[in-house]
Amino acid sequence: MANVPSITFIGGGNMCEAILSGLLKTGHPTSHVRISEPFDQRREYLRTKYGVDVVESNGDAISGKQGMSVSSGVSCDVVVLAVKPQVVGDVVRGVAGELSAAKPLVISIVAGVAIKDLARWIGIDSNVPLVRLMPNTPALVGEGAAGMYADAAVSAEQRKQTEYVVSKIAKEYTWVDSECGIDAVTAISGSGPAYFFLVIEAMEKAGVEMGLPADAAKRLAAQTALGAAKMVLTSDDDVPTLRKKVTSPNGTTHAAIEQMIASNVPEGITAGVQACQARCQSLSTEFGKL
């Protein structure tokens, strides 16, 4: 990447803050960040805590022409679209002029909104480069995973800019070759934290029923999940081998695994992941009507 990109966030919510925090911790200059945020209290919080320009107007955040003190005179290279799916159509239409004029890389972290709809709202002939990025909530604690899809207008340099942004919140990230791959990423890692929360919740409940204090049961289950995940990421063994190594024939773990298999736990997880992917596709259709 040739130069440090100037990044504008449209929407100052939790994911914006996670990326912003990661950027600034690794030396990204405050002069190369702008945020637009509709709520007064949130604007003041972000401005005070991080020392960056935070304005109400989405258009001004992109153009940098009004209300800037820290980033005055700095052009916009990257726009991170971080608003609710229900309002994204109106938001993008409202800044179509600024986007068409500046042609920054637009990175959308809005779940379920397709590239073709973003392009339609900006203007089909605008040729603004577009990336869909699907992070997950562990990004808020620096342990995120993410997937990315780029349209044909995105250059090699802009792919590097995307990786620069995502590396601030995700320890594992990957490009997918087709946009439908983002639905798969959503089904695995985007929504995945909730699956593990469900497992930890069930383990905690079982532990309490067996006599453990609730906090101890929760921490034991959570640390076990964290440790198992680290083994998966660092071991030369594949996941089935790791499971078999800890499952002695006719032992305690074997009894647990056999019961879970008999209760169709693996099939239930697969069905849940598939249901998530299907919902992604239906949401894309719904948001495309905005």
Backbone as a ProteinNet text record, in pm:
[ID]
protein_1_A
[PRIMARY]
MANVPSITFIGGGNMCEAILSGLLKTGHPTSHVRISEPFDQRREYLRTKYGVDVVESNGDAISGKQGMSVSSGVSCDVVVLAVKPQVVGDVVRGVAGELSAAKPLVISIVAGVAIKDLARWIGIDSNVPLVRLMPNTPALVGEGAAGMYADAAVSAEQRKQTEYVVSKIAKEYTWVDSECGIDAVTAISGSGPAYFFLVIEAMEKAGVEMGLPADAAKRLAAQTALGAAKMVLTSDDDVPTLRKKVTSPNGTTHAAIEQMIASNVPEGITAGVQACQARCQSLSTEFGKL
[TERTIARY]
85	0	88.9	68.6	159.7	155.5	36.2	22	-84.3	-79.1	-183.2	-314	-420.1	-545	-620.2	-690.6	-782.9	-917.7	-972.1	-1089.8	-1204.9	-1319.5	-1441.6	-1539.6	-1590.2	-1691.5	-1828.1	-1921	-2059.6	-2132.4	-2155.5	-2212.3	-2106.9	-2130.4	-2030.2	-2062.2	-2117.3	-2156.1	-2038.7	-2071.6	-1970.5	-1864.1	-1905.9	-1807	-1715.2	-1772.7	-1689	-1585	-1629.1	-1536.5	-1428.9	-1466.5	-1368.4	-1259	-1299.9	-1201.4	-1118.3	-1186	-1117.6	-1012.8	-1049.9	-957.6	-835.2	-860.2	-749.7	-659.6	-718.3	-638.9	-546.6	-604.2	-526.5	-420	-450.5	-352.8	-229.2	-247.2	-134.3	-74.6	-104.8	-36.5	-105.3	-226.8	-298.2	-323.6	-291.6	-304.9	-450.8	-479.1	-615.1	-656.9	-560.5	-592	-648.5	-636.5	-682.8	-803.4	-884.2	-1009.9	-1117.9	-1235.3	-1354.3	-1471.2	-1566	-1684.6	-1808.3	-1913.6	-2044.7	-2132.7	-2205.2	-2286.3	-2406.1	-2529.4	-2648.3	-2677.6	-2624.2	-2662.1	-2557.5	-2605.5	-2517.3	-2425.3	-2481.4	-2403	-2293.5	-2328.9	-2230.6	-2120.9	-2157.1	-2056.5	-1956.4	-2007	-1920.5	-1829.8	-1885.9	-1807.1	-1690.4	-1719.1	-1613.9	-1510.6	-1555.8	-1466.3	-1372.1	-1429.5	-1351.2	-1254.5	-1301.1	-1217.6	-1105.4	-1134.2	-1036.8	-970	-1020.4	-955.7	-966.6	-1075.8	-1096.1	-1216.2	-1228.5	-1343.5	-1467.7	-1573	-1700.2	-1809.4	-1882	-1982.4	-2116.6	-2219	-2353.6	-2379.5	-2324.6	-2353	-2267	-2333.4	-2261	-2181.6	-2242.5	-2176.1	-2052.1	-2060.9	-1944.8	-1832.3	-1867.9	-1765	-1687.2	-1754.8	-1687.7	-1606.3	-1668.6	-1600.9	-1495.8	-1519.4	-1426.9	-1427.9	-1532.1	-1532.4	-1581.2	-1661.4	-1715.7	-1701.1	-1677.6	-1679.6	-1558.7	-1449.7	-1332.7	-1225.3	-1167	-1055.2	-929.3	-943.1	-827.2	-790.5	-893.7	-870.2	-893.2	-891.8	-915.9	-814.9	-866.8	-781.8	-739.8	-783.1	-746.9	-859.5	-825.8	-927	-965.3	-1073.6	-1125.5	-1087.3	-1013.9	-974.1	-1068.8	-1117.4	-1199.2	-1320.2	-1437.5	-1558.8	-1604.2	-1616.8	-1668.5	-1814.5	-1900.6	-2044.8	-2089.4	-2124.6	-2152.2	-2282.5	-2390.8	-2523.4	-2615.8	-2734.8	-2831.8	-2884.5	-2910.4	-2960.1	-3088.4	-3172.6	-3302.1	-3290.4	-3177.9	-3162.7	-3057.5	-2990.9	-2875.2	-2912.2	-3029.3	-3069.8	-3077.1	-3144.8	-3157	-3021.2	-2937.5	-2805.7	-2720.6	-2716.1	-2631.1	-2684.8	-2815.4	-2872.6	-2836.7	-2833.8	-2806.4	-2664.2	-2570.8	-2430.5	-2384.1	-2478.3	-2442.9	-2358.4	-2392.2	-2316.7	-2172.4	-2151.4	-2014.9	-1935.6	-2000.3	-1931.3	-1895.6	-1988.3	-1962.4	-1850.7	-1842.2	-1740.1	-1601.5	-1595.4	-1465.5	-1418.5	-1514.3	-1486.4	-1391.5	-1420.4	-1340.6	-1375.2	-1291.9	-1328.6	-1438.5	-1550.4	-1658.6	-1658.9	-1639.2	-1642.6	-1770.8	-1859.5	-1986.6	-1978.9	-2009.5	-2021.2	-2167.8	-2256.3	-2400.1	-2445.3	-2493.1	-2530.5	-2648.9	-2637.9	-2750.5	-2771.7	-2687.6	-2706.3	-2607.6	-2660.9	-2580.3	-2507.9	-2397.2	-2319.4	-2405.5	-2489.4	-2569.6	-2664	-2711.9	-2801.8	-2725.6	-2607.8	-2524.2	-2491.9	-2455.2	-2423	-2545	-2661.9	-2784.7	-2815.3	-2797.1	-2826.4	-2726.5	-2600.4	-2500.5	-2519.7	-2552.6	-2565	-2486.8	-2556.9	-2496.2	-2371	-2370.6	-2257.8	-2146.6	-2159.2	-2061.5	-1927.4	-1929.2	-1807.2	-1729.5	-1803.2	-1739.5	-1699.7	-1574.8	-1531.3	-1598.3	-1649	-1729	-1675.4	-1668.6	-1630.9	-1735.9	-1774.3	-1855.4	-1764.6	-1774.7	-1695.1	-1789	-1773.3	-1853.9	-1763.8	-1761.5	-1687.5	-1776	-1730.1	-1816.1	-1789	-1873.6	-1866.3	-1739.3	-1668.9	-1541.3	-1439.5	-1468.3	-1385.8	-1379.3	-1484.4	-1490.6	-1385.6	-1332.8	-1227.2	-1098.6	-1087.6	-965.7	-947.7	-1056	-1047.6	-1141.8	-1155.7	-1252.4	-1209.9	-1308.7	-1288.4	-1375.4	-1331.4	-1403.9	-1384.5	-1480.2	-1470.5	-1495.7	-1438.1	-1447.2	-1473.7	-1553.5	-1577.9	-1563.8	-1491.6	-1468.3	-1532.7	-1590	-1641.2	-1527.4	-1558.7	-1455.7	-1384.5	-1446.2	-1385.8	-1277.5	-1263.9	-1167.1	-1027.8	-932.1	-795.5	-716.5	-598.1	-510.5	-472.3	-448.4	-415	-533.2	-654.4	-772.2	-799.1	-760.5	-767.1	-672.4	-556.1	-461.5	-519.4	-588.8	-653.9	-760.7	-835.5	-937	-873	-764.6	-694.9	-634.7	-591.5	-541	-648.9	-771	-882.5	-921.2	-939.6	-990.4	-889.5	-761.6	-658.8	-661.6	-729.9	-738.8	-842.5	-929.4	-1035.6	-1039.6	-970.9	-983.4	-846.6	-835.1	-712.6	-713.1	-831.9	-846.7	-939.8	-895.1	-983.3	-947	-1045	-1026.1	-1109.3	-1058.7	-1136.5	-1218.3	-1339	-1419.3	-1434.1	-1450.4	-1449.5	-1583.8	-1691.5	-1824.6	-1901.1	-1998.1	-2069.9	-2149.5	-2195.2	-2267.6	-2177.2	-2045.6	-1952.1	-1963.8	-2008.2	-2028.6	-2141.1	-2242.2	-2349.2	-2293.1	-2201.5	-2138.5	-2052.7	-1978.7	-1899.4	-1989.4	-2101.4	-2197.4	-2245.8	-2275.7	-2328.9	-2226.3	-2097.5	-1992.8	-1939.9	-1888	-1822.1	-1903.3	-1980.5	-2058.4	-2158	-2236.1	-2333.4	-2275.8	-2158.8	-2099.3	-2080.8	-2044.9	-2029.7	-2153.6	-2270.8	-2393.7	-2404	-2353.3	-2357.6	-2273.5	-2156.2	-2068.4	-2122.6	-2188.4	-2254	-2359.9	-2432.2	-2534.6	-2472.9	-2360.9	-2292.2	-2241.8	-2178.7	-2127.4	-2242.7	-2352.5	-2471	-2521.2	-2526.5	-2573.7	-2476	-2345.8	-2245.8	-2251.2	-2268.1	-2280.7	-2402.4	-2513.8	-2637	-2616.9	-2550.5	-2524.5	-2433.4	-2333.2	-2241.8	-2310.4	-2399.8	-2476.1	-2564	-2627.7	-2713.5	-2632.5	-2502.3	-2414.4	-2351.5	-2382	-2335.8	-2227.8	-2181.5	-2080.1	-2143.4	-2070.8	-2119.7	-2132.7	-2232.4	-2261.3	-2140.3	-2070.9	-1956.8	-1843.8	-1821.1	-1716.1	-1749.6	-1876	-1918.2	-1901.6	-1939.1	-1926.6	-1780.3	-1694.6	-1554.2	-1484.2	-1516	-1458.2	-1500.4	-1629.1	-1678.6	-1616.3	-1608.8	-1553.5	-1404.5	-1328.9	-1186.5	-1162.1	-1247	-1235.7	-1259.3	-1358.5	-1385	-1266.6	-1210.7	-1096.1	-974.8	-950.5	-836.5	-851.5	-972.1	-996.8	-977.2	-1025	-1008.9	-861.3	-783.5	-640.2	-570.9	-613.3	-555.9	-587.4	-709.9	-748.9	-661.5	-635.2	-561.2	-410.9	-358.9	-213.7	-164.8	-254	-212.1	-197.8	-109.4	-97.4	-207.5	-274.9	-384.1	-510.8	-592.6	-722.5	-819.2	-936.6	-1031.1	-1077.9	-1115.3	-1155.3	-1046.2	-920.2	-810.2	-796.7	-807.9	-801.8	-912.4	-1032.1	-1144	-1116.6	-1066.3	-1040.8	-931	-831.7	-722	-768.1	-874	-922.9	-1039.2	-1078.7	-1193.6	-1146.7	-1113.6	-1069.7	-1187.8	-1169.5	-1279.4	-1339.8	-1472.6	-1548.3	-1514.6	-1449.9	-1419.2	-1529.1	-1499.7	-1599.6	-1633.8	-1530.6	-1555.8	-1631.4	-1597	-1666.3	-1814.7	-1847.5	-1988.4	-2061.2	-1994.5	-2056.4	-2076.8	-1974.4	-1982.1	-2089.4	-2094.2	-2194.9	-2335.3	-2356.8	-2489.1	-2522.7	-2426.1	-2449.7	-2480	-2408	-2434.8	-2573.3	-2608.5	-2741.7	-2852.2	-2820.2	-2917.2	-2912.7	-2838.4	-2829.9	-2771.9	-2679.7	-2617.9	-2543.2	-2458.6	-2390	-2487	-2591.5	-2690	-2764.5	-2790.7	-2858	-2773.4	-2643.3	-2553.2	-2547.3	-2533.8	-2530.5	-2659.4	-2772.3	-2901.4	-2912.3	-2858.7	-2861	-2777.7	-2659.7	-2572.6	-2640.7	-2705.7	-2775.8	-2893.7	-2962.1	-3074.7	-3025.7	-2908.9	-2850.6	-2820.6	-2759.5	-2728.2	-2854.9	-2960	-3085.6	-3146.4	-3135.7	-3189.3	-3109.3	-2979	-2897.4	-2950.6	-2982.1	-3029.4	-3165.3	-3253.5	-3385.5	-3376.3	-3285.6	-3267.5	-3213.8	-3124.3	-3070.6	-3181.8	-3275.4	-3390.7	-3475.2	-3497.9	-3579.4	-3514.3	-3385.3	-3316.4	-3297.8	-3297.1	-3287.2	-3407.8	-3516.6	-3639.1	-3644	-3543.9	-3545	-3526
-118.6	0	124.1	211.3	323	425	465.9	570	530.9	596	574.9	634.2	555	607.6	695.3	791.1	870.6	798.6	774.5	688.6	766.7	760.9	820.9	711.1	718.6	625.6	692.4	626.2	671	584.7	641.8	567.5	543.1	593.7	587.4	487.9	372.3	270.4	187.1	70.1	-13.4	-64.9	-106.8	-160.1	-49.9	67.3	182.7	207	205.9	233.9	126.4	0.9	-107.4	-87.1	-53.4	-29.7	94	200.4	325.9	305.1	235.5	209.5	132.3	30	-47.6	34.5	122.6	209.4	299.4	367.8	466.1	399.7	281.2	209.5	169.2	153.1	111.5	228.5	351.4	467.2	539.6	502.1	574	717.3	816.6	955.7	1000.1	1077.4	1128.7	1221.8	1280	1368.4	1292.2	1159.7	1077.3	992.8	1047.5	982.6	1089	1058	1139.5	1045.7	1093.2	1012.6	1099.5	1043.3	1107.2	1023.6	1091.6	1024.4	1113.3	1059.1	1143.3	1188	1119.2	1148.4	1236.3	1346.7	1445.7	1383.9	1304.6	1249.4	1155.9	1076.6	984.5	1061.4	1166.7	1249	1305.1	1359.1	1419.5	1314.6	1197.1	1088.4	1049.7	1026	984.5	1094.1	1218.4	1332.8	1349	1337.4	1356.8	1241.6	1119.3	1002.7	982.2	1006.1	969.2	1087.9	1208.7	1325.5	1335.7	1284.9	1290.6	1378.4	1416.9	1496.2	1408.4	1450.4	1378.7	1480.4	1461.6	1558.4	1489.1	1568.9	1513.8	1479.2	1557.4	1541.9	1433	1335	1229.9	1288.3	1378.5	1439.8	1517.3	1593.7	1669.9	1577.4	1464.2	1369.8	1314.3	1297.5	1247.8	1358.9	1474.4	1583.3	1653.4	1660	1728.8	1878.7	1932.3	2074.9	2162.8	2105.2	2187.4	2117.3	2197.5	2148.5	2066.9	2071.1	1989.8	2074.7	2020.7	2087.4	2002.7	1872.4	1783.4	1739.3	1714.7	1655.8	1754	1881.3	1982.3	1969.3	1969.7	1964.1	1824.7	1721.9	1583.8	1521	1466.3	1402.4	1267	1211.3	1083.2	970.8	871.5	756.2	637.7	619.8	503.8	549.9	500	521.6	387.7	379.9	259.9	284.9	211.1	226.8	136.1	198.4	122.6	167.9	156.8	196.8	75.4	93.5	-14.5	-47.7	-175.6	-212.3	-140.5	-111.6	-50.8	91.9	158.4	297.1	313.1	204.6	217	274.8	239.3	292.1	443.3	499.3	645.1	710.1	647.5	703.8	710	600.9	597.7	692.4	695.4	790.8	934	959.6	1094.8	1141.5	1047.8	1086.9	1040.3	1007	958.1	1060	1186.8	1290.7	1296.4	1295.2	1300	1175.6	1059.3	935.3	932.4	976.7	977.2	1073.9	1184.6	1285	1240.2	1187.7	1153	1013.1	924.8	784.2	716.1	728.8	655.5	507.5	426.7	287.6	286.8	221.7	209.3	67.2	55.5	-73.7	-79.8	-168.6	-181.8	-296	-266	-371.7	-391.5	-349.1	-361.4	-500.7	-577.7	-716.9	-725	-816	-846.3	-752.7	-653.2	-555	-584.5	-612.2	-657.3	-542.4	-576.4	-480.2	-412.4	-490	-433.4	-325.6	-340.7	-239.5	-115.9	-134.6	-19.6	59.1	-12	52.4	125.4	64.7	127	255	255.4	374	486.1	449.7	551.7	602.9	511.5	542.8	439.7	366.5	252.7	291.5	410.3	453.2	522.9	527.9	602.8	530.7	396.7	316.6	336.2	356.5	365.7	224.4	201.8	68.2	27.5	-94.7	-140.8	-272.5	-280	-402	-431.5	-558	-601.5	-668.9	-625.4	-680.1	-732.4	-858.7	-916.1	-946.6	-856.2	-883.5	-958.6	-975	-1030.1	-958.6	-982.7	-905	-926.8	-1041.3	-1048.7	-943.8	-876.5	-762	-658.5	-651.7	-552.7	-579	-701.6	-734.6	-777.7	-739.5	-767.1	-910.9	-987.8	-1129.8	-1163.6	-1071.1	-1088.5	-1183.2	-1222	-1296.3	-1228.8	-1230.5	-1154.7	-1213.5	-1184.9	-1218.8	-1095.5	-1093	-975.2	-1016.5	-933.9	-953.9	-819.1	-815.9	-692.6	-700.7	-589.1	-587	-556.9	-556.3	-547.3	-413.2	-310.2	-177.2	-159.1	-255.2	-244.2	-282.1	-192.7	-215.2	-298.4	-341	-415	-329.1	-200.6	-109.6	-96.6	-93.8	-81.9	-211	-323.4	-448	-439.4	-381.4	-363	-267.2	-162.9	-70.7	-141.6	-229.9	-307.1	-395	-461.9	-547.4	-465.1	-344.6	-253.9	-225.1	-200.6	-173.4	-297.5	-408.5	-528.1	-586.3	-566.1	-620.7	-556.9	-444.3	-377.4	-442.4	-526.7	-587.5	-739.3	-797.2	-940.9	-1008.4	-1118.8	-1198	-1298.1	-1334.4	-1422.2	-1354.2	-1341.4	-1283.2	-1341.9	-1340.1	-1403	-1332	-1332.4	-1285.2	-1402	-1373.3	-1474.9	-1432.3	-1530.3	-1503.8	-1461.2	-1489.8	-1450.4	-1391.2	-1307.5	-1239	-1335.1	-1446	-1543	-1601.8	-1591.9	-1635.8	-1554.5	-1429.1	-1347	-1404.1	-1462.6	-1527.3	-1646.6	-1719.6	-1831.8	-1782.1	-1672.2	-1613.6	-1570.2	-1507.7	-1465.6	-1584.6	-1694.4	-1813.1	-1880.9	-1869.4	-1933.4	-1840.1	-1725	-1638.4	-1515.1	-1460.9	-1341.7	-1366.6	-1472.3	-1510.9	-1613.9	-1667.9	-1776.8	-1753.4	-1631	-1612.4	-1654.3	-1629.8	-1667.9	-1818.4	-1894.3	-2040	-2084	-2023.4	-2060.6	-2009.5	-1893.4	-1846.6	-1947	-2004.2	-2102.8	-2227.2	-2272.5	-2388.9	-2359.2	-2242.8	-2205.7	-2190.6	-2132.3	-2118.2	-2254.6	-2351	-2485.2	-2552.4	-2536	-2595.1	-2531.6	-2399.9	-2330.7	-2382.7	-2395.5	-2444.8	-2585.3	-2670.5	-2806.7	-2806	-2719.7	-2710.6	-2667.6	-2569.9	-2522.9	-2634.8	-2709	-2820.1	-2929.8	-2936.6	-3035.5	-2982.6	-2857.5	-2804	-2698.5	-2661.2	-2556.9	-2418.9	-2322.5	-2184.4	-2134.6	-2051.1	-2006.8	-1939.2	-1851.8	-1780.3	-1876.4	-1974	-2071.9	-2156.2	-2198.6	-2278.7	-2200.1	-2072.4	-1988.4	-1973.2	-1943.7	-1920.2	-2048.6	-2158.9	-2285.7	-2318.2	-2298.7	-2327.6	-2233.3	-2104	-2005.9	-2030.1	-2057.7	-2082.1	-2210.4	-2309.3	-2433.3	-2407.1	-2324	-2288.3	-2213	-2119.5	-2042.1	-2131.9	-2221.3	-2311.9	-2407	-2460.5	-2550.8	-2478	-2353.4	-2275	-2250.5	-2220	-2197.4	-2324.4	-2438.6	-2564.6	-2586.9	-2556.8	-2571.5	-2483.7	-2360.3	-2263.9	-2289.1	-2359.4	-2376	-2519.1	-2617.7	-2757	-2798.9	-2893	-2951.7	-3054.5	-3097.6	-3194.2	-3124.8	-3196.9	-3141.8	-3157.2	-3097.5	-3094.4	-3234.2	-3321.8	-3456.7	-3529.6	-3510.9	-3576	-3521.1	-3389.1	-3329.7	-3385.5	-3398.2	-3452.1	-3596.3	-3675.5	-3817.2	-3833.3	-3743	-3753	-3733.5	-3657.4	-3631.7	-3723.3	-3811.3	-3898.5	-4042.6	-4081	-4219.1	-4314.3	-4430.2	-4527.4	-4560.6	-4550	-4582.4	-4492.9	-4378.6	-4284.8	-4181.4	-4083.1	-3980.1	-3893.6	-3850.4	-3767.3	-3846.9	-3974.7	-4061.7	-4068.4	-4079.5	-4084.4	-3956.6	-3842.8	-3714.4	-3700.3	-3732.8	-3718.3	-3810.4	-3934.1	-4028.5	-3977.3	-3918.6	-3864.4	-3746	-3661.4	-3546.1	-3591	-3691.1	-3743.6	-3806.5	-3881	-3942.2	-3837.5	-3721.2	-3611	-3521.5	-3565.3	-3493.3	-3352.3	-3335	-3203.4	-3160.2	-3245.2	-3199.7	-3160.6	-3240.1	-3209.2	-3079.4	-3056.6	-2932.9	-2810.8	-2822.1	-2709.4	-2682.1	-2788.4	-2771.3	-2707.6	-2753.2	-2697.2	-2550.2	-2515.6	-2375.5	-2287.6	-2334.7	-2259.2	-2239.6	-2344.3	-2334.3	-2239	-2238.4	-2145.5	-2001.3	-1979	-1844.9	-1800.6	-1888.5	-1854.6	-1822.2	-1901.9	-1878.6	-1744.3	-1710.1	-1582	-1466.1	-1482.8	-1380.8	-1351.6	-1457.5	-1441.9	-1372.9	-1407.1	-1344.4	-1197.9	-1168	-1029.5	-944.5	-1002.2	-929.3	-889.3	-980.8	-950.8	-839.3	-847.6	-744.8	-608.6	-600.4	-471.9	-417.3	-503.9	-457.9	-381.6	-389.9	-316.9	-179.3	-146.3	-16.7	98.3
0	0	0	-98.1	-119.5	-6.8	35.7	135.9	237.3	352.9	454.4	401.4	391.6	336.3	435.9	382.3	462.7	463.4	582.2	597.9	659.3	594.5	646.2	685.4	806.5	853.7	845.9	779.4	779.8	882.7	999.6	1111.4	1216.9	1337	1442.9	1552	1515.9	1613.5	1662.4	1718.6	1783.6	1687	1566.7	1473.3	1422.1	1398.5	1362.7	1471.4	1595.8	1705.8	1717	1692.7	1698.8	1594.1	1470.5	1364.3	1396	1437.6	1470.2	1578.7	1684.3	1793.8	1744.3	1662.4	1607.6	1518.3	1438.2	1350.9	1431.5	1530	1605	1692.9	1744.7	1827.4	1746.9	1617	1532.8	1455.4	1498.9	1445.1	1331.6	1295.8	1190.1	1238.1	1157.1	1203.6	1216.5	1321.5	1341.8	1228.9	1160.4	1047.7	928.6	930.7	819.4	857.2	948.2	987.8	1000.5	947.2	971.3	996.4	1075.2	1106.5	1094	1037.4	1046.1	1137.3	1224.9	1326.4	1359.6	1354	1370.7	1514	1614.4	1752.1	1821.1	1880.3	1942.5	2046.7	2137.2	2247	2196.1	2096.8	2039.3	1966.5	1895.6	1827.6	1927.1	2036.5	2137	2201.6	2226	2285.1	2194.2	2065.3	1971.8	1952.5	1944.4	1924.4	2044.8	2164.9	2287.4	2311.1	2291.6	2323.4	2222.9	2093.8	1991	1922.3	1943.6	1885.5	1735.5	1678.3	1533.2	1502.1	1377.1	1333.6	1326.5	1393.9	1392.3	1364	1254.9	1211.7	1191.9	1179.2	1159.3	1013.5	922.3	779.6	715.6	654.2	581.5	465.2	395	279.7	318.9	428.6	474.8	518.9	578.6	622	503.2	390.4	270.1	203.6	185.9	113.5	199.1	329.8	419	404.3	343.6	311.6	425.6	517.9	624.7	759.6	863.5	999.7	1040.9	963.1	995.5	1063.7	1167	1232.2	1225.5	1250.6	1250.4	1109.6	1026.6	893.9	779.9	809.3	706.3	592.5	470.5	352.4	310.2	385.6	352.8	271.2	155.8	71.6	128.1	77.4	127.1	31.5	82.5	1.3	18.8	142.1	176.4	256.2	219	297.6	353.9	485.8	550.5	584.3	519	536.6	650.9	764.3	886.5	949.6	873.3	920.8	923.8	978.2	984.8	844.8	816.7	683.8	644.5	742.6	713.1	659.3	686	641.6	533.3	496.2	407.9	271.3	220.1	89.9	89.7	190.5	200.3	223.8	307.2	336.8	210.5	134.3	14.7	-92.1	-110.8	-207.6	-168.4	-37.4	10.4	-13.3	-32.4	-57.9	-196	-282.8	-415.9	-492.5	-477.3	-547.6	-502.8	-370.7	-316.8	-355.5	-351.1	-387.4	-534.9	-619.3	-763.4	-800	-726.5	-755.5	-708.7	-586	-526.9	-564.3	-592.9	-624.9	-524.3	-395.3	-297.5	-301.1	-243.3	-218.1	-112	-141.2	-43.8	11.2	142.1	210.8	292.3	254.8	326.1	425.9	552.2	653.1	689.8	599.3	621.9	580.7	674.5	647.5	552	455	368	251.1	233.8	125.9	13.8	-104.4	-217.2	-286.2	-350.7	-428.5	-534.4	-602.5	-712.1	-661.5	-536.7	-481.3	-437.6	-380.7	-349	-476.2	-581.9	-709.2	-765.6	-753	-804	-728	-598	-517.4	-544.1	-571.5	-603.4	-745.8	-835.6	-977.5	-1056.3	-1138.4	-1208.6	-1285.5	-1343.6	-1427.7	-1348.1	-1217.1	-1137.2	-1126.9	-1138.2	-1132.5	-1002.4	-892.5	-761.2	-716.5	-676.7	-633.8	-502.8	-498.5	-384.7	-329	-197.2	-125.8	-21	-10.5	103.6	204.8	327.9	437.4	544.4	582.1	689.2	808.4	908.5	1030.9	1130.4	1252.3	1356.9	1488.5	1587.6	1710.8	1792.5	1785.8	1856.6	1810	1698.7	1659.1	1770.6	1851.4	1958.5	2066.2	2072	2168.4	2096.7	1969	1893.9	1851.6	1848.2	1812.6	1696.9	1603.6	1497.4	1387	1307.5	1183.1	1078	953.1	851.5	713.3	625.2	484.9	400.9	278.6	193	49.1	-18.8	-161.6	-231.3	-341.7	-416.4	-554	-599.1	-735.5	-833.2	-962.4	-1065.6	-1067.3	-1008.2	-1010.2	-904.2	-814.2	-704.3	-754.9	-734.5	-781.2	-680.2	-720	-629.4	-509.4	-532.2	-423.1	-326	-379.4	-293.2	-215.9	-271	-192.6	-72.3	-94.7	15.8	120.1	74.2	167.6	249.2	184.4	255.5	362.3	326.4	422.4	536.1	504.5	607.8	710.8	664.7	755.1	834.6	765.2	831.5	928.7	902.1	991.4	1129.7	1142.1	1272	1363.1	1306.7	1387.8	1377.2	1279.6	1255.8	1254	1326	1323.3	1208.3	1163.1	1047.1	947.9	823	721.2	585.7	497.2	366.2	260.8	137.4	23.2	-31.9	-75.8	-144.3	-289.8	-377.2	-521.6	-577.5	-505.4	-551.5	-435.5	-465.8	-358.7	-271.3	-329.3	-247.7	-138.9	-159.4	-56.8	71	59.9	179.8	265.4	201.5	278.1	356.7	295.2	364.5	480.8	458.9	566.7	681.7	647	750.1	830.3	759.9	825.8	915.9	882.1	962.1	1070.1	1030.3	1128.8	1167	1073.1	1104.7	1216.4	1202.8	1306	1402.1	1369.6	1445.6	1594.5	1638.8	1783	1863.2	1806.2	1878.2	1895	1798.3	1810.7	1931.1	1943.3	2054	2187.5	2184.9	2307	2351.8	2255.5	2288.2	2352.3	2296.4	2352.5	2493.8	2511.4	2644	2742.8	2695.3	2779.9	2827.8	2736.4	2771.9	2868	2844.9	2933.7	3072.9	3075.6	3204.2	3281.5	3212.5	3276.4	3333	3253.8	3300.6	3422.5	3419.4	3532.4	3659.5	3648.2	3764.9	3819.7	3728.5	3771.8	3841.2	3808.9	3872.7	4001.5	4036.4	4163.4	4156.3	4037.5	4026.7	4042.5	4100.4	4099.6	3955.2	3932.1	3795.1	3730.5	3804.6	3746.7	3712.2	3800.1	3773.6	3651.7	3642	3527.4	3397.4	3400.1	3280.5	3239.8	3335	3303.9	3257.8	3319.4	3276	3132.6	3103	2968.2	2865.5	2900.8	2807.2	2782.1	2887.9	2870.7	2790.7	2811.6	2735	2586.8	2555.8	2416.2	2356.3	2433.5	2386.5	2362.8	2457	2443.1	2326	2308.6	2196.1	2063.2	2056.4	1933.5	1903.8	2006.1	1984.8	1936.2	1988.1	1940.6	1793.6	1752.1	1611.7	1522.3	1567.8	1485.9	1483.9	1583.8	1593.2	1569.4	1574.7	1562.2	1415.9	1390.8	1257.7	1232.2	1337.7	1323.5	1275.4	1196.7	1159.9	1277.3	1263.3	1375.5	1416.3	1321.5	1364.1	1442.7	1401.8	1473.4	1614.6	1629.7	1763.3	1852.5	1795.4	1874.6	1915.1	1821.3	1851.2	1956.2	1955.8	2051.1	2195.3	2214.5	2349.9	2387.1	2292.2	2313.7	2327.7	2448.8	2474.6	2463.8	2401.6	2388.7	2525.2	2531	2652.2	2771.7	2745.4	2852.1	2870.9	2953.8	2986	2864.6	2790.6	2671.7	2566.7	2552.5	2457.4	2489.6	2619.2	2659.1	2620.9	2640.9	2607	2456.9	2378.9	2233.3	2174.7	2222.8	2174.5	2201.4	2318.5	2350.6	2260.2	2235.3	2147.5	2005	1956.5	1822.7	1816.9	1922.4	1927.1	1931.8	1987.2	1994.6	1871	1768.7	1641.1	1655.2	1749.6	1766.3	1639.7	1579.1	1457.1	1345.9	1327.3	1222.5	1254.4	1383.4	1422.8	1394.8	1419.2	1391.9	1241.4	1161.7	1016.7	966.3	1017.3	976.4	1014.7	1132.7	1175.1	1084.1	1047.8	957.7	822	773.7	645.5	653.5	767.4	785.7	785.4	844.2	843.3	700.8	621.8	483.3	404.1	424.6	353.9	392.2	520.5	565.5	506.9	493.1	427.1	287.2	215.5	78.5	73	167	167.4	210.8	306.3	347.8	232.4	152.8	39.5	-56.1	-76.2	-162.1	-101.4	28.5	96.3	90.6	124.2	126.4	-14.1	-112.8	-250.8	-298	-220.8	-254.7	-191.7	-110.6	-40.7	-138.4
[MASK]
++++++++++++++++++++++++++++++++++++++++++++++++++++++++++++++++++++++++++++++++++++++++++++++++++++++++++++++++++++++++++++++++++++++++++++++++++++++++++++++++++++++++++++++++++++++++++++++++++++++++++++++++++++++++++++++++++++++++++++++++++++++++++++++++++++++++++++++++++++++++++++++++++

